[in-house]
Amino acid sequence: MASDSRADLKTGTLTLDGKTYSFPIRWGTSGPPVMDVGKLYGTTRIFTYDPGFSSTASAESKITYIDGDNGVLLHRGYAIEDLVAHGDFLETCYLLFYGSLPTPAQKADFDNRVTRHTMVHEQMARLYHGIRRDAHPMAVMVGVVGALSAFYHDSIDISDPHQRMVASMRMIAKLPTIAAMAYKYSRGEPFVYPKNDLPYAANFLHMCFSVPFEEYRVNPVLARAMDQIFILHADNEQGASTSTVRLAGSSGANPFACIAAGIACLWGPAHGGAHEAVIKQLAQIETKKRVPEFVARAKDPEDSFRLMGFGHRVYKAYDPRAKLMRQICHDVLKETRADDPLLEIAEELERVALADEYFIEKRLYPNLDFYAGLTLRAMGFPPSLFTAVFALARTAGWIAHWMEMIADPHQKIGRPRQLYTGYARREYVPIGRRD
Ligand code: SDX
């Protein structure tokens, strides 16, 4: 872990109008220290200002550590490379929830508890029929996941640890079913019930791709790839959607509503929506020959165009997940014998961008989204479903952060302030006297 030469730093000071204020510096296990400015406003009547939270730690957490400069991602201290190579998604869920890798007995029990909750209330199916079939699957996910609290009232009391765990297991178990139902509904195909004799990722493929008129056999190579893709998407520290879940949870909202809020935030093209945006952009580039044209646009300060799947607020080196996803992408394309012309464009785009001064200077590398879309497309998913796949996997991280926030004895509602630049007090003019 990168050590910091300032390890003896214990206090930060701020001098205002000749008066000096001291604030404690807190060090974590790894990564930059924080200056605790919780008492700043109370002692100086001044707010900090950091609208994108680029310099702000919003929470203390033990779940995930990212070293963006060195491309390191750890979940409860375990490297993402090891979890993807040796574990499965439900093991990662257990690790994120409970903080340690499960014993064989704990894993068997956790898998069984998830399996026993994969079905949704039969009446939930009717919710889909109230939505247009050409609705975006993420619109369906936001609505249906939010509606879970209308069906599972017995697990929304957040003060009850048992109910918190029941709600958490229900979401891990039911999100794949809900996402698969959104996919089937968009295709006008009948919903497919989960099969308890299939492992988690295989069950999701079964619910998405099996049809009544022929036997569907899950391809074990694709099932393994799907499970690894879920692990890669499980958590990534205090990203926008995770922060949304924490903020929603800080008001005491029920867990289903908090996860629905996270899904809504993830949908944006700057975040999880980039999965879909990458494919659209690669198709827009059309051929390798046009790659320089689009790289030039991405560099043009007058052009708002950005390379989708590139750049990251924290990873200023190659996103470790993107490296793993690139390998999975090649494995899936080989297994499906899919010859995707977009892959050639993506690899040329990566080659040109990584050699370009602008991207080097701004430390812009491919992120998780860059190869994820190509992989999911080769597995048979339409681009509109990519972010729903991201959401079902990220539910593990969202729940872990929600649990951590709820269990924090010092937790209180998140309520930021602002820099007000609007009008000062104005006299009201009755409408009859306005010209
Ligand atoms: C995810 O937070 C997480 O952990 C997110 C995520 C997760 O697992 O939850 O990792 C998942 O959301 C990955 C990101 C997916 N989004 C995209 O691929 C969309 C394209 N990327 C960009 O929009 C951007 O890089 C962001 C949104 C990802 C990060 O934006 P930042 O941190 O606010 O960076 P920035 O906009 O301040 O960019 C710094 C500079 C800017 O230039 P200057 O203003 O300094 O001149 O880099 C430029 C930007 O213009 N830049 C890009 C670019 N990304 C940043 N230029 C061209 N193409 C890009 N993709």
Short mmCIF file of C-alpha atoms and ligand atoms in Angstrom, two decimals:
data_model
loop_
_atom_site.label_atom_id
_atom_site.label_comp_id
_atom_site.label_asym_id
_atom_site.label_seq_id
_atom_site.Cartn_x
_atom_site.Cartn_y
_atom_site.Cartn_z
CA MET A 1 0.00 0.00 0.00
CA ALA A 2 1.46 3.38 -0.96
CA SER A 3 2.72 5.01 2.28
CA ASP A 4 2.47 8.76 2.80
CA SER A 5 5.55 10.70 3.91
CA ARG A 6 3.33 13.02 5.99
CA ALA A 7 2.38 10.27 8.45
CA ASP A 8 3.23 12.53 11.43
CA LEU A 9 0.65 15.10 10.32
CA LYS A 10 -1.90 15.38 13.15
CA THR A 11 -3.50 18.84 12.74
CA GLY A 12 -4.46 21.17 9.91
CA THR A 13 -4.72 24.90 10.51
CA LEU A 14 -6.67 27.66 8.77
CA THR A 15 -6.02 31.35 9.32
CA LEU A 16 -8.91 33.77 8.75
CA ASP A 17 -8.79 37.49 9.59
CA GLY A 18 -5.60 36.87 11.53
CA LYS A 19 -7.22 34.14 13.67
CA THR A 20 -5.93 30.56 13.36
CA TYR A 21 -8.24 27.57 13.62
CA SER A 22 -7.04 24.00 14.05
CA PHE A 23 -8.74 20.90 12.71
CA PRO A 24 -7.77 17.28 13.43
CA ILE A 25 -6.15 15.21 10.67
CA ARG A 26 -7.34 11.59 10.66
CA TRP A 27 -5.42 8.81 8.96
CA GLY A 28 -7.00 5.62 7.62
CA THR A 29 -5.44 2.21 7.00
CA SER A 30 -4.37 3.38 3.54
CA GLY A 31 -4.85 6.34 1.26
CA PRO A 32 -4.91 10.10 1.89
CA PRO A 33 -5.70 11.40 5.38
CA VAL A 34 -8.72 13.62 6.02
CA MET A 35 -9.00 16.94 7.79
CA ASP A 36 -12.13 16.79 9.93
CA VAL A 37 -13.88 20.10 9.21
CA GLY A 38 -17.13 19.13 10.94
CA LYS A 39 -16.74 22.09 13.30
CA LEU A 40 -15.58 24.56 10.60
CA TYR A 41 -18.92 26.36 10.18
CA GLY A 42 -19.62 26.39 13.91
CA THR A 43 -16.27 28.07 14.65
CA THR A 44 -15.76 30.26 11.56
CA ARG A 45 -19.26 30.71 10.02
CA ILE A 46 -17.68 29.63 6.71
CA PHE A 47 -18.62 26.57 4.59
CA THR A 48 -16.23 24.51 2.47
CA TYR A 49 -17.15 24.55 -1.23
CA ASP A 50 -16.59 21.37 -3.30
CA PRO A 51 -19.66 20.73 -5.55
CA GLY A 52 -18.18 17.67 -7.31
CA PHE A 53 -16.76 16.33 -4.03
CA SER A 54 -13.32 16.08 -5.69
CA SER A 55 -11.62 16.93 -2.39
CA THR A 56 -14.27 15.63 -0.01
CA ALA A 57 -14.45 12.40 1.98
CA SER A 58 -18.17 11.91 2.66
CA ALA A 59 -17.86 8.86 4.91
CA GLU A 60 -15.58 6.60 6.88
CA SER A 61 -15.75 3.11 5.39
CA LYS A 62 -14.15 -0.33 5.70
CA ILE A 63 -15.66 -1.82 2.55
CA THR A 64 -13.61 -0.85 -0.51
CA TYR A 65 -10.25 0.82 -1.01
CA ILE A 66 -9.11 2.34 -4.31
CA ASP A 67 -5.58 3.53 -5.06
CA GLY A 68 -6.38 5.44 -8.27
CA ASP A 69 -2.77 6.36 -9.01
CA ASN A 70 -1.68 2.73 -9.01
CA GLY A 71 -4.84 1.06 -10.32
CA VAL A 72 -5.58 -0.87 -7.12
CA LEU A 73 -9.08 -2.00 -6.02
CA LEU A 74 -9.55 -3.95 -2.78
CA HIS A 75 -12.80 -5.25 -1.30
CA ARG A 76 -12.34 -5.74 2.47
CA GLY A 77 -8.60 -5.98 1.70
CA TYR A 78 -8.87 -8.58 -1.07
CA ALA A 79 -7.65 -7.60 -4.56
CA ILE A 80 -10.29 -7.55 -7.30
CA GLU A 81 -7.98 -9.73 -9.41
CA ASP A 82 -8.09 -12.51 -6.78
CA LEU A 83 -11.85 -12.29 -6.23
CA VAL A 84 -12.51 -12.55 -9.99
CA ALA A 85 -10.01 -15.37 -10.51
CA HIS A 86 -10.86 -17.56 -7.53
CA GLY A 87 -14.31 -16.65 -6.18
CA ASP A 88 -17.87 -16.11 -7.34
CA PHE A 89 -20.28 -13.19 -7.11
CA LEU A 90 -22.16 -14.46 -4.05
CA GLU A 91 -18.84 -14.90 -2.24
CA THR A 92 -18.09 -11.24 -3.04
CA CYS A 93 -21.58 -10.27 -1.80
CA TYR A 94 -20.90 -12.12 1.48
CA LEU A 95 -17.49 -10.42 1.77
CA LEU A 96 -18.95 -6.95 1.16
CA PHE A 97 -21.80 -7.54 3.62
CA TYR A 98 -19.97 -9.30 6.47
CA GLY A 99 -16.33 -8.19 5.99
CA SER A 100 -14.68 -11.61 5.64
CA LEU A 101 -14.61 -14.48 3.14
CA PRO A 102 -17.19 -17.16 4.03
CA THR A 103 -16.31 -20.64 5.26
CA PRO A 104 -17.72 -23.44 3.08
CA ALA A 105 -20.68 -23.81 5.45
CA GLN A 106 -21.32 -20.04 5.51
CA LYS A 107 -21.15 -19.89 1.72
CA ALA A 108 -23.56 -22.80 1.30
CA ASP A 109 -26.00 -21.16 3.71
CA PHE A 110 -25.71 -17.75 1.99
CA ASP A 111 -26.20 -19.27 -1.47
CA ASN A 112 -29.23 -21.19 -0.21
CA ARG A 113 -30.79 -18.10 1.38
CA VAL A 114 -30.36 -16.15 -1.86
CA THR A 115 -31.75 -19.01 -3.93
CA ARG A 116 -34.84 -19.17 -1.73
CA HIS A 117 -35.68 -15.52 -2.48
CA THR A 118 -35.23 -15.35 -6.27
CA MET A 119 -38.94 -15.29 -7.14
CA VAL A 120 -40.90 -12.03 -7.03
CA HIS A 121 -44.49 -11.68 -5.79
CA GLU A 122 -46.72 -12.83 -8.66
CA GLN A 123 -48.58 -9.52 -8.62
CA MET A 124 -45.34 -7.67 -9.43
CA ALA A 125 -45.56 -9.08 -12.94
CA ARG A 126 -48.62 -6.91 -13.45
CA LEU A 127 -46.53 -3.78 -12.81
CA TYR A 128 -44.65 -4.46 -16.05
CA HIS A 129 -47.90 -4.60 -18.01
CA GLY A 130 -48.65 -1.04 -16.97
CA ILE A 131 -45.47 0.12 -18.72
CA ARG A 132 -44.88 0.53 -22.48
CA ARG A 133 -42.90 -2.37 -23.94
CA ASP A 134 -40.50 0.09 -25.59
CA ALA A 135 -39.65 1.70 -22.23
CA HIS A 136 -35.93 1.72 -21.35
CA PRO A 137 -35.20 -1.21 -18.98
CA MET A 138 -33.67 1.23 -16.49
CA ALA A 139 -37.01 3.07 -16.29
CA VAL A 140 -38.57 -0.30 -15.44
CA MET A 141 -35.85 -1.12 -12.88
CA VAL A 142 -36.28 2.21 -11.06
CA GLY A 143 -40.05 1.70 -10.86
CA VAL A 144 -40.18 -1.99 -10.00
CA VAL A 145 -37.35 -1.93 -7.42
CA GLY A 146 -38.94 1.10 -5.76
CA ALA A 147 -42.23 -0.85 -5.69
CA LEU A 148 -40.62 -3.73 -3.75
CA SER A 149 -41.48 -1.81 -0.57
CA ALA A 150 -45.13 -2.04 -1.64
CA PHE A 151 -44.88 -5.84 -1.57
CA TYR A 152 -42.45 -6.66 1.22
CA HIS A 153 -43.70 -4.58 4.15
CA ASP A 154 -42.25 -7.11 6.60
CA SER A 155 -38.68 -5.98 5.82
CA ILE A 156 -38.73 -2.20 5.76
CA ASP A 157 -38.18 -1.39 9.43
CA ILE A 158 -34.54 -0.26 9.26
CA SER A 159 -34.22 -0.25 13.07
CA ASP A 160 -34.58 -4.05 13.07
CA PRO A 161 -31.31 -5.81 12.09
CA HIS A 162 -33.24 -8.94 11.08
CA GLN A 163 -35.49 -6.95 8.71
CA ARG A 164 -32.44 -5.16 7.29
CA MET A 165 -30.87 -8.52 6.46
CA VAL A 166 -34.08 -9.96 5.01
CA ALA A 167 -34.49 -6.90 2.75
CA SER A 168 -30.84 -7.18 1.70
CA MET A 169 -31.12 -10.86 0.80
CA ARG A 170 -34.36 -10.22 -1.06
CA MET A 171 -32.69 -7.55 -3.20
CA ILE A 172 -29.61 -9.60 -4.03
CA ALA A 173 -31.89 -12.48 -4.97
CA LYS A 174 -34.60 -10.61 -6.83
CA LEU A 175 -32.69 -7.98 -8.82
CA PRO A 176 -31.64 -10.53 -11.50
CA THR A 177 -35.25 -11.72 -11.76
CA ILE A 178 -36.52 -8.14 -12.06
CA ALA A 179 -33.88 -7.25 -14.69
CA ALA A 180 -34.59 -10.41 -16.68
CA MET A 181 -38.34 -9.69 -16.55
CA ALA A 182 -37.65 -6.18 -17.90
CA TYR A 183 -35.73 -7.75 -20.78
CA LYS A 184 -38.40 -10.38 -21.56
CA TYR A 185 -41.15 -7.76 -21.36
CA SER A 186 -39.32 -5.50 -23.83
CA ARG A 187 -39.15 -8.43 -26.26
CA GLY A 188 -42.77 -9.46 -25.84
CA GLU A 189 -41.64 -12.86 -24.54
CA PRO A 190 -43.11 -14.63 -21.51
CA PHE A 191 -41.42 -14.13 -18.15
CA VAL A 192 -39.17 -17.03 -17.14
CA TYR A 193 -39.21 -18.18 -13.52
CA PRO A 194 -35.86 -18.67 -11.73
CA LYS A 195 -34.63 -22.27 -11.38
CA ASN A 196 -33.28 -23.15 -7.94
CA ASP A 197 -30.94 -25.78 -9.33
CA LEU A 198 -28.97 -23.15 -11.28
CA PRO A 199 -26.19 -21.03 -9.77
CA TYR A 200 -26.77 -17.26 -9.59
CA ALA A 201 -25.27 -16.09 -12.90
CA ALA A 202 -26.48 -19.14 -14.83
CA ASN A 203 -29.98 -18.51 -13.49
CA PHE A 204 -29.86 -14.94 -14.81
CA LEU A 205 -28.87 -16.14 -18.29
CA HIS A 206 -31.64 -18.75 -18.11
CA MET A 207 -34.26 -16.13 -17.16
CA CYS A 208 -33.09 -13.84 -19.96
CA PHE A 209 -32.56 -16.23 -22.83
CA SER A 210 -34.66 -19.38 -22.39
CA VAL A 211 -37.91 -19.62 -24.40
CA PRO A 212 -40.86 -22.02 -24.08
CA PHE A 213 -40.41 -23.75 -27.39
CA GLU A 214 -36.94 -25.21 -26.94
CA GLU A 215 -34.59 -26.47 -24.24
CA TYR A 216 -32.13 -23.75 -23.13
CA ARG A 217 -28.74 -25.01 -21.97
CA VAL A 218 -26.61 -22.47 -20.12
CA ASN A 219 -23.15 -22.23 -21.68
CA PRO A 220 -20.77 -22.74 -18.71
CA VAL A 221 -18.13 -20.45 -20.21
CA LEU A 222 -20.67 -17.63 -20.54
CA ALA A 223 -22.09 -18.34 -17.08
CA ARG A 224 -18.60 -18.01 -15.59
CA ALA A 225 -18.01 -14.81 -17.57
CA MET A 226 -21.36 -13.43 -16.37
CA ASP A 227 -20.45 -14.17 -12.76
CA GLN A 228 -17.07 -12.49 -13.16
CA ILE A 229 -18.74 -9.46 -14.76
CA PHE A 230 -21.02 -9.24 -11.71
CA ILE A 231 -17.96 -9.30 -9.41
CA LEU A 232 -16.30 -6.52 -11.42
CA HIS A 233 -19.40 -4.35 -11.02
CA ALA A 234 -20.08 -5.09 -7.34
CA ASP A 235 -18.59 -2.02 -5.69
CA ASN A 236 -16.23 0.89 -6.31
CA GLU A 237 -16.12 3.03 -3.14
CA GLN A 238 -18.13 6.26 -2.87
CA GLY A 239 -19.22 6.65 -6.51
CA ALA A 240 -22.19 8.87 -7.41
CA SER A 241 -24.81 6.12 -7.12
CA THR A 242 -23.35 4.74 -3.87
CA SER A 243 -23.32 8.25 -2.40
CA THR A 244 -26.96 8.59 -3.53
CA VAL A 245 -27.88 5.39 -1.67
CA ARG A 246 -26.07 6.61 1.46
CA LEU A 247 -27.78 10.00 1.32
CA ALA A 248 -31.22 8.47 0.74
CA GLY A 249 -30.57 6.00 3.58
CA SER A 250 -29.48 8.81 5.93
CA SER A 251 -33.09 10.05 6.02
CA GLY A 252 -34.27 6.62 7.23
CA ALA A 253 -35.87 5.72 3.88
CA ASN A 254 -36.55 2.00 3.44
CA PRO A 255 -33.82 -0.07 1.74
CA PHE A 256 -35.81 -0.72 -1.43
CA ALA A 257 -36.33 3.02 -1.95
CA CYS A 258 -32.61 3.67 -1.35
CA ILE A 259 -31.55 1.08 -3.95
CA ALA A 260 -34.10 2.50 -6.43
CA ALA A 261 -32.45 5.91 -5.90
CA GLY A 262 -29.05 4.35 -6.64
CA ILE A 263 -30.41 2.79 -9.84
CA ALA A 264 -31.75 6.16 -10.96
CA CYS A 265 -28.35 7.80 -10.45
CA LEU A 266 -26.43 4.97 -12.12
CA TRP A 267 -28.50 5.46 -15.30
CA GLY A 268 -26.69 8.67 -16.27
CA PRO A 269 -24.22 8.47 -19.22
CA ALA A 270 -21.42 9.92 -17.07
CA HIS A 271 -21.85 6.92 -14.75
CA GLY A 272 -23.29 3.46 -15.42
CA GLY A 273 -25.11 4.67 -18.54
CA ALA A 274 -21.68 4.83 -20.19
CA HIS A 275 -21.93 1.07 -20.85
CA GLU A 276 -24.61 1.76 -23.43
CA ALA A 277 -23.03 5.04 -24.59
CA VAL A 278 -19.75 3.27 -25.47
CA ILE A 279 -21.48 0.97 -27.95
CA LYS A 280 -23.40 3.85 -29.53
CA GLN A 281 -20.18 5.84 -29.85
CA LEU A 282 -18.20 2.94 -31.37
CA ALA A 283 -20.99 2.46 -33.90
CA GLN A 284 -20.87 6.21 -34.65
CA ILE A 285 -17.11 5.98 -35.30
CA GLU A 286 -17.92 3.24 -37.83
CA THR A 287 -14.35 2.37 -38.90
CA LYS A 288 -10.80 2.41 -37.54
CA LYS A 289 -10.00 5.11 -40.11
CA ARG A 290 -12.30 7.59 -38.32
CA VAL A 291 -10.76 7.04 -34.87
CA PRO A 292 -8.37 10.05 -35.17
CA GLU A 293 -11.35 12.28 -36.03
CA PHE A 294 -13.15 11.36 -32.80
CA VAL A 295 -10.02 11.51 -30.66
CA ALA A 296 -9.50 15.04 -32.00
CA ARG A 297 -13.07 15.96 -31.02
CA ALA A 298 -12.52 14.55 -27.51
CA LYS A 299 -9.46 16.82 -27.17
CA ASP A 300 -11.19 19.94 -28.53
CA PRO A 301 -12.01 22.26 -25.60
CA GLU A 302 -14.74 23.83 -27.75
CA ASP A 303 -16.42 20.45 -28.28
CA SER A 304 -18.38 18.87 -25.43
CA PHE A 305 -17.76 15.45 -27.00
CA ARG A 306 -16.11 12.92 -24.68
CA LEU A 307 -14.84 9.41 -25.31
CA MET A 308 -17.31 7.18 -23.50
CA GLY A 309 -15.61 4.53 -21.41
CA PHE A 310 -12.57 6.75 -20.87
CA GLY A 311 -11.57 8.71 -17.80
CA HIS A 312 -12.42 8.39 -14.14
CA ARG A 313 -12.59 10.67 -11.11
CA VAL A 314 -10.40 8.32 -9.08
CA TYR A 315 -8.55 5.95 -11.44
CA LYS A 316 -5.74 8.01 -12.95
CA ALA A 317 -4.10 4.79 -14.12
CA TYR A 318 -5.65 1.88 -16.03
CA ASP A 319 -8.85 0.86 -14.17
CA PRO A 320 -7.94 -2.61 -12.84
CA ARG A 321 -11.46 -3.76 -13.67
CA ALA A 322 -11.07 -2.67 -17.29
CA LYS A 323 -7.98 -4.88 -17.67
CA LEU A 324 -9.92 -7.90 -16.38
CA MET A 325 -12.97 -6.99 -18.47
CA ARG A 326 -10.83 -6.78 -21.62
CA GLN A 327 -9.67 -10.38 -21.10
CA ILE A 328 -13.24 -11.56 -20.38
CA CYS A 329 -14.33 -9.75 -23.56
CA HIS A 330 -11.82 -11.71 -25.64
CA ASP A 331 -12.82 -14.99 -23.93
CA VAL A 332 -16.53 -14.39 -24.63
CA LEU A 333 -15.96 -13.36 -28.24
CA LYS A 334 -13.91 -16.51 -28.74
CA GLU A 335 -16.56 -18.72 -27.13
CA THR A 336 -19.43 -17.13 -29.06
CA ARG A 337 -17.35 -16.92 -32.24
CA ALA A 338 -18.78 -13.43 -32.51
CA ASP A 339 -16.74 -11.32 -34.86
CA ASP A 340 -17.68 -7.89 -33.56
CA PRO A 341 -16.30 -5.12 -35.81
CA LEU A 342 -16.72 -2.72 -32.89
CA LEU A 343 -13.97 -4.54 -30.96
CA GLU A 344 -11.43 -3.62 -33.62
CA ILE A 345 -12.53 0.01 -33.40
CA ALA A 346 -12.38 -0.09 -29.57
CA GLU A 347 -8.85 -1.50 -29.58
CA GLU A 348 -7.71 1.09 -32.15
CA LEU A 349 -9.34 3.84 -30.07
CA GLU A 350 -7.53 2.60 -26.96
CA ARG A 351 -4.21 2.37 -28.85
CA VAL A 352 -4.47 5.91 -30.28
CA ALA A 353 -5.77 7.53 -27.09
CA LEU A 354 -3.18 5.96 -24.79
CA ALA A 355 -0.40 7.23 -27.05
CA ASP A 356 -1.86 10.74 -27.26
CA GLU A 357 -0.35 13.57 -25.22
CA TYR A 358 -3.79 14.93 -24.17
CA PHE A 359 -4.88 11.61 -22.63
CA ILE A 360 -1.47 11.01 -21.10
CA GLU A 361 -1.34 14.47 -19.54
CA LYS A 362 -4.92 14.25 -18.20
CA ARG A 363 -4.33 10.63 -17.14
CA LEU A 364 -7.35 9.30 -19.02
CA TYR A 365 -7.53 5.51 -19.34
CA PRO A 366 -10.25 3.05 -20.28
CA ASN A 367 -12.63 2.48 -17.37
CA LEU A 368 -14.88 -0.46 -16.49
CA ASP A 369 -17.43 0.62 -19.08
CA PHE A 370 -15.09 0.53 -22.09
CA TYR A 371 -15.07 -3.25 -22.67
CA ALA A 372 -18.16 -4.18 -20.65
CA GLY A 373 -20.61 -3.26 -23.38
CA LEU A 374 -18.78 -5.23 -26.07
CA THR A 375 -18.76 -8.26 -23.77
CA LEU A 376 -22.44 -8.07 -22.86
CA ARG A 377 -23.33 -7.56 -26.52
CA ALA A 378 -21.44 -10.70 -27.48
CA MET A 379 -23.41 -12.56 -24.78
CA GLY A 380 -26.65 -11.55 -26.50
CA PHE A 381 -27.75 -8.57 -24.38
CA PRO A 382 -29.02 -5.43 -26.15
CA PRO A 383 -27.24 -2.16 -25.19
CA SER A 384 -30.40 -0.93 -23.44
CA LEU A 385 -30.00 -3.72 -20.86
CA PHE A 386 -26.30 -3.11 -20.06
CA THR A 387 -26.87 -0.64 -17.23
CA ALA A 388 -29.56 -2.86 -15.72
CA VAL A 389 -26.92 -5.62 -15.54
CA PHE A 390 -24.56 -3.11 -13.91
CA ALA A 391 -27.32 -2.15 -11.42
CA LEU A 392 -28.11 -5.72 -10.36
CA ALA A 393 -24.44 -6.35 -9.60
CA ARG A 394 -23.85 -2.98 -7.92
CA THR A 395 -26.79 -3.69 -5.59
CA ALA A 396 -24.27 -5.73 -3.56
CA GLY A 397 -22.07 -2.69 -2.96
CA TRP A 398 -24.99 -0.34 -2.45
CA ILE A 399 -26.43 -2.63 0.26
CA ALA A 400 -23.04 -3.01 1.96
CA HIS A 401 -22.63 0.78 2.14
CA TRP A 402 -26.23 1.22 3.27
CA MET A 403 -25.69 -1.36 6.06
CA GLU A 404 -22.46 0.36 7.11
CA MET A 405 -24.12 3.80 7.19
CA ILE A 406 -27.19 2.56 9.15
CA ALA A 407 -24.99 0.76 11.70
CA ASP A 408 -22.83 3.87 12.32
CA PRO A 409 -23.79 5.21 15.78
CA HIS A 410 -22.71 8.71 14.69
CA GLN A 411 -24.85 8.60 11.51
CA LYS A 412 -27.20 11.54 10.92
CA ILE A 413 -29.12 12.86 7.95
CA GLY A 414 -26.90 14.22 5.19
CA ARG A 415 -27.74 17.88 4.63
CA PRO A 416 -25.18 19.91 2.62
CA ARG A 417 -25.32 23.73 2.50
CA GLN A 418 -24.63 26.09 -0.43
CA LEU A 419 -23.05 29.29 -1.72
CA TYR A 420 -26.09 31.49 -2.38
CA THR A 421 -25.65 33.87 -5.34
CA GLY A 422 -29.31 34.66 -5.99
CA TYR A 423 -31.25 37.89 -5.30
CA ALA A 424 -31.12 39.62 -1.93
CA ARG A 425 -34.57 40.36 -0.36
CA ARG A 426 -36.88 42.13 -2.88
CA GLU A 427 -40.22 43.89 -2.26
CA TYR A 428 -43.22 41.96 -3.62
CA VAL A 429 -45.10 43.89 -6.37
CA PRO A 430 -48.78 42.88 -6.78
CA ILE A 431 -49.48 41.69 -10.33
CA GLY A 432 -51.76 44.66 -11.02
CA ARG A 433 -48.81 47.01 -10.58
CA ARG A 434 -46.34 45.11 -12.75
CA ASP A 435 -45.77 46.40 -16.25
C1 SDX B 1 -18.35 4.76 -13.95
O1 SDX B 1 -17.21 6.79 -9.49
C2 SDX B 1 -17.10 5.60 -9.90
O2 SDX B 1 -16.46 4.76 -9.26
C3 SDX B 1 -17.85 5.27 -11.20
C4 SDX B 1 -17.67 3.84 -11.72
C5 SDX B 1 -18.22 2.84 -10.73
O3 SDX B 1 -17.76 1.69 -10.72
O4 SDX B 1 -19.18 3.18 -10.02
O5 SDX B 1 -16.30 3.56 -11.93
C6 SDX B 1 -18.42 3.60 -13.02
O6 SDX B 1 -19.22 5.57 -13.92
C7 SDX B 1 -17.14 4.93 -14.83
C8 SDX B 1 -17.18 6.26 -15.65
C9 SDX B 1 -18.09 6.03 -16.88
N1 SDX B 1 -18.27 7.29 -17.61
C10 SDX B 1 -17.70 7.49 -18.80
O7 SDX B 1 -16.96 6.70 -19.37
C11 SDX B 1 -18.10 8.81 -19.45
C12 SDX B 1 -16.85 9.49 -20.04
N2 SDX B 1 -16.00 9.91 -18.93
C13 SDX B 1 -16.09 11.28 -18.49
O8 SDX B 1 -17.35 11.86 -18.60
C14 SDX B 1 -15.33 11.55 -17.19
O9 SDX B 1 -14.10 11.00 -17.33
C15 SDX B 1 -15.92 11.10 -15.88
C16 SDX B 1 -17.31 11.58 -15.69
C17 SDX B 1 -15.90 9.62 -15.78
C18 SDX B 1 -15.03 11.67 -14.76
O10 SDX B 1 -15.18 13.03 -14.83
P1 SDX B 1 -14.34 13.96 -13.81
O11 SDX B 1 -13.63 13.22 -12.78
O12 SDX B 1 -15.26 15.04 -13.37
O13 SDX B 1 -13.20 14.44 -14.71
P2 SDX B 1 -13.24 15.81 -15.41
O14 SDX B 1 -14.54 15.93 -16.14
O15 SDX B 1 -12.87 16.87 -14.42
O16 SDX B 1 -12.10 15.61 -16.50
C19 SDX B 1 -10.80 16.04 -16.23
C20 SDX B 1 -10.33 16.51 -17.60
C21 SDX B 1 -11.30 17.52 -18.24
O17 SDX B 1 -10.53 18.37 -19.05
P3 SDX B 1 -10.23 19.88 -18.45
O18 SDX B 1 -11.57 20.48 -18.08
O19 SDX B 1 -9.33 19.67 -17.26
O20 SDX B 1 -9.56 20.60 -19.61
O21 SDX B 1 -10.28 15.39 -18.49
C22 SDX B 1 -11.18 15.59 -19.57
C23 SDX B 1 -12.15 16.69 -19.15
O22 SDX B 1 -12.59 17.42 -20.30
N3 SDX B 1 -11.89 14.34 -19.77
C24 SDX B 1 -12.14 13.79 -20.96
C25 SDX B 1 -12.81 12.60 -20.68
N4 SDX B 1 -12.96 12.47 -19.36
C26 SDX B 1 -12.40 13.55 -18.81
N5 SDX B 1 -11.84 14.20 -22.21
C27 SDX B 1 -12.26 13.36 -23.21
N6 SDX B 1 -12.92 12.20 -23.02
C28 SDX B 1 -13.21 11.78 -21.78
N7 SDX B 1 -13.85 10.64 -21.59
#
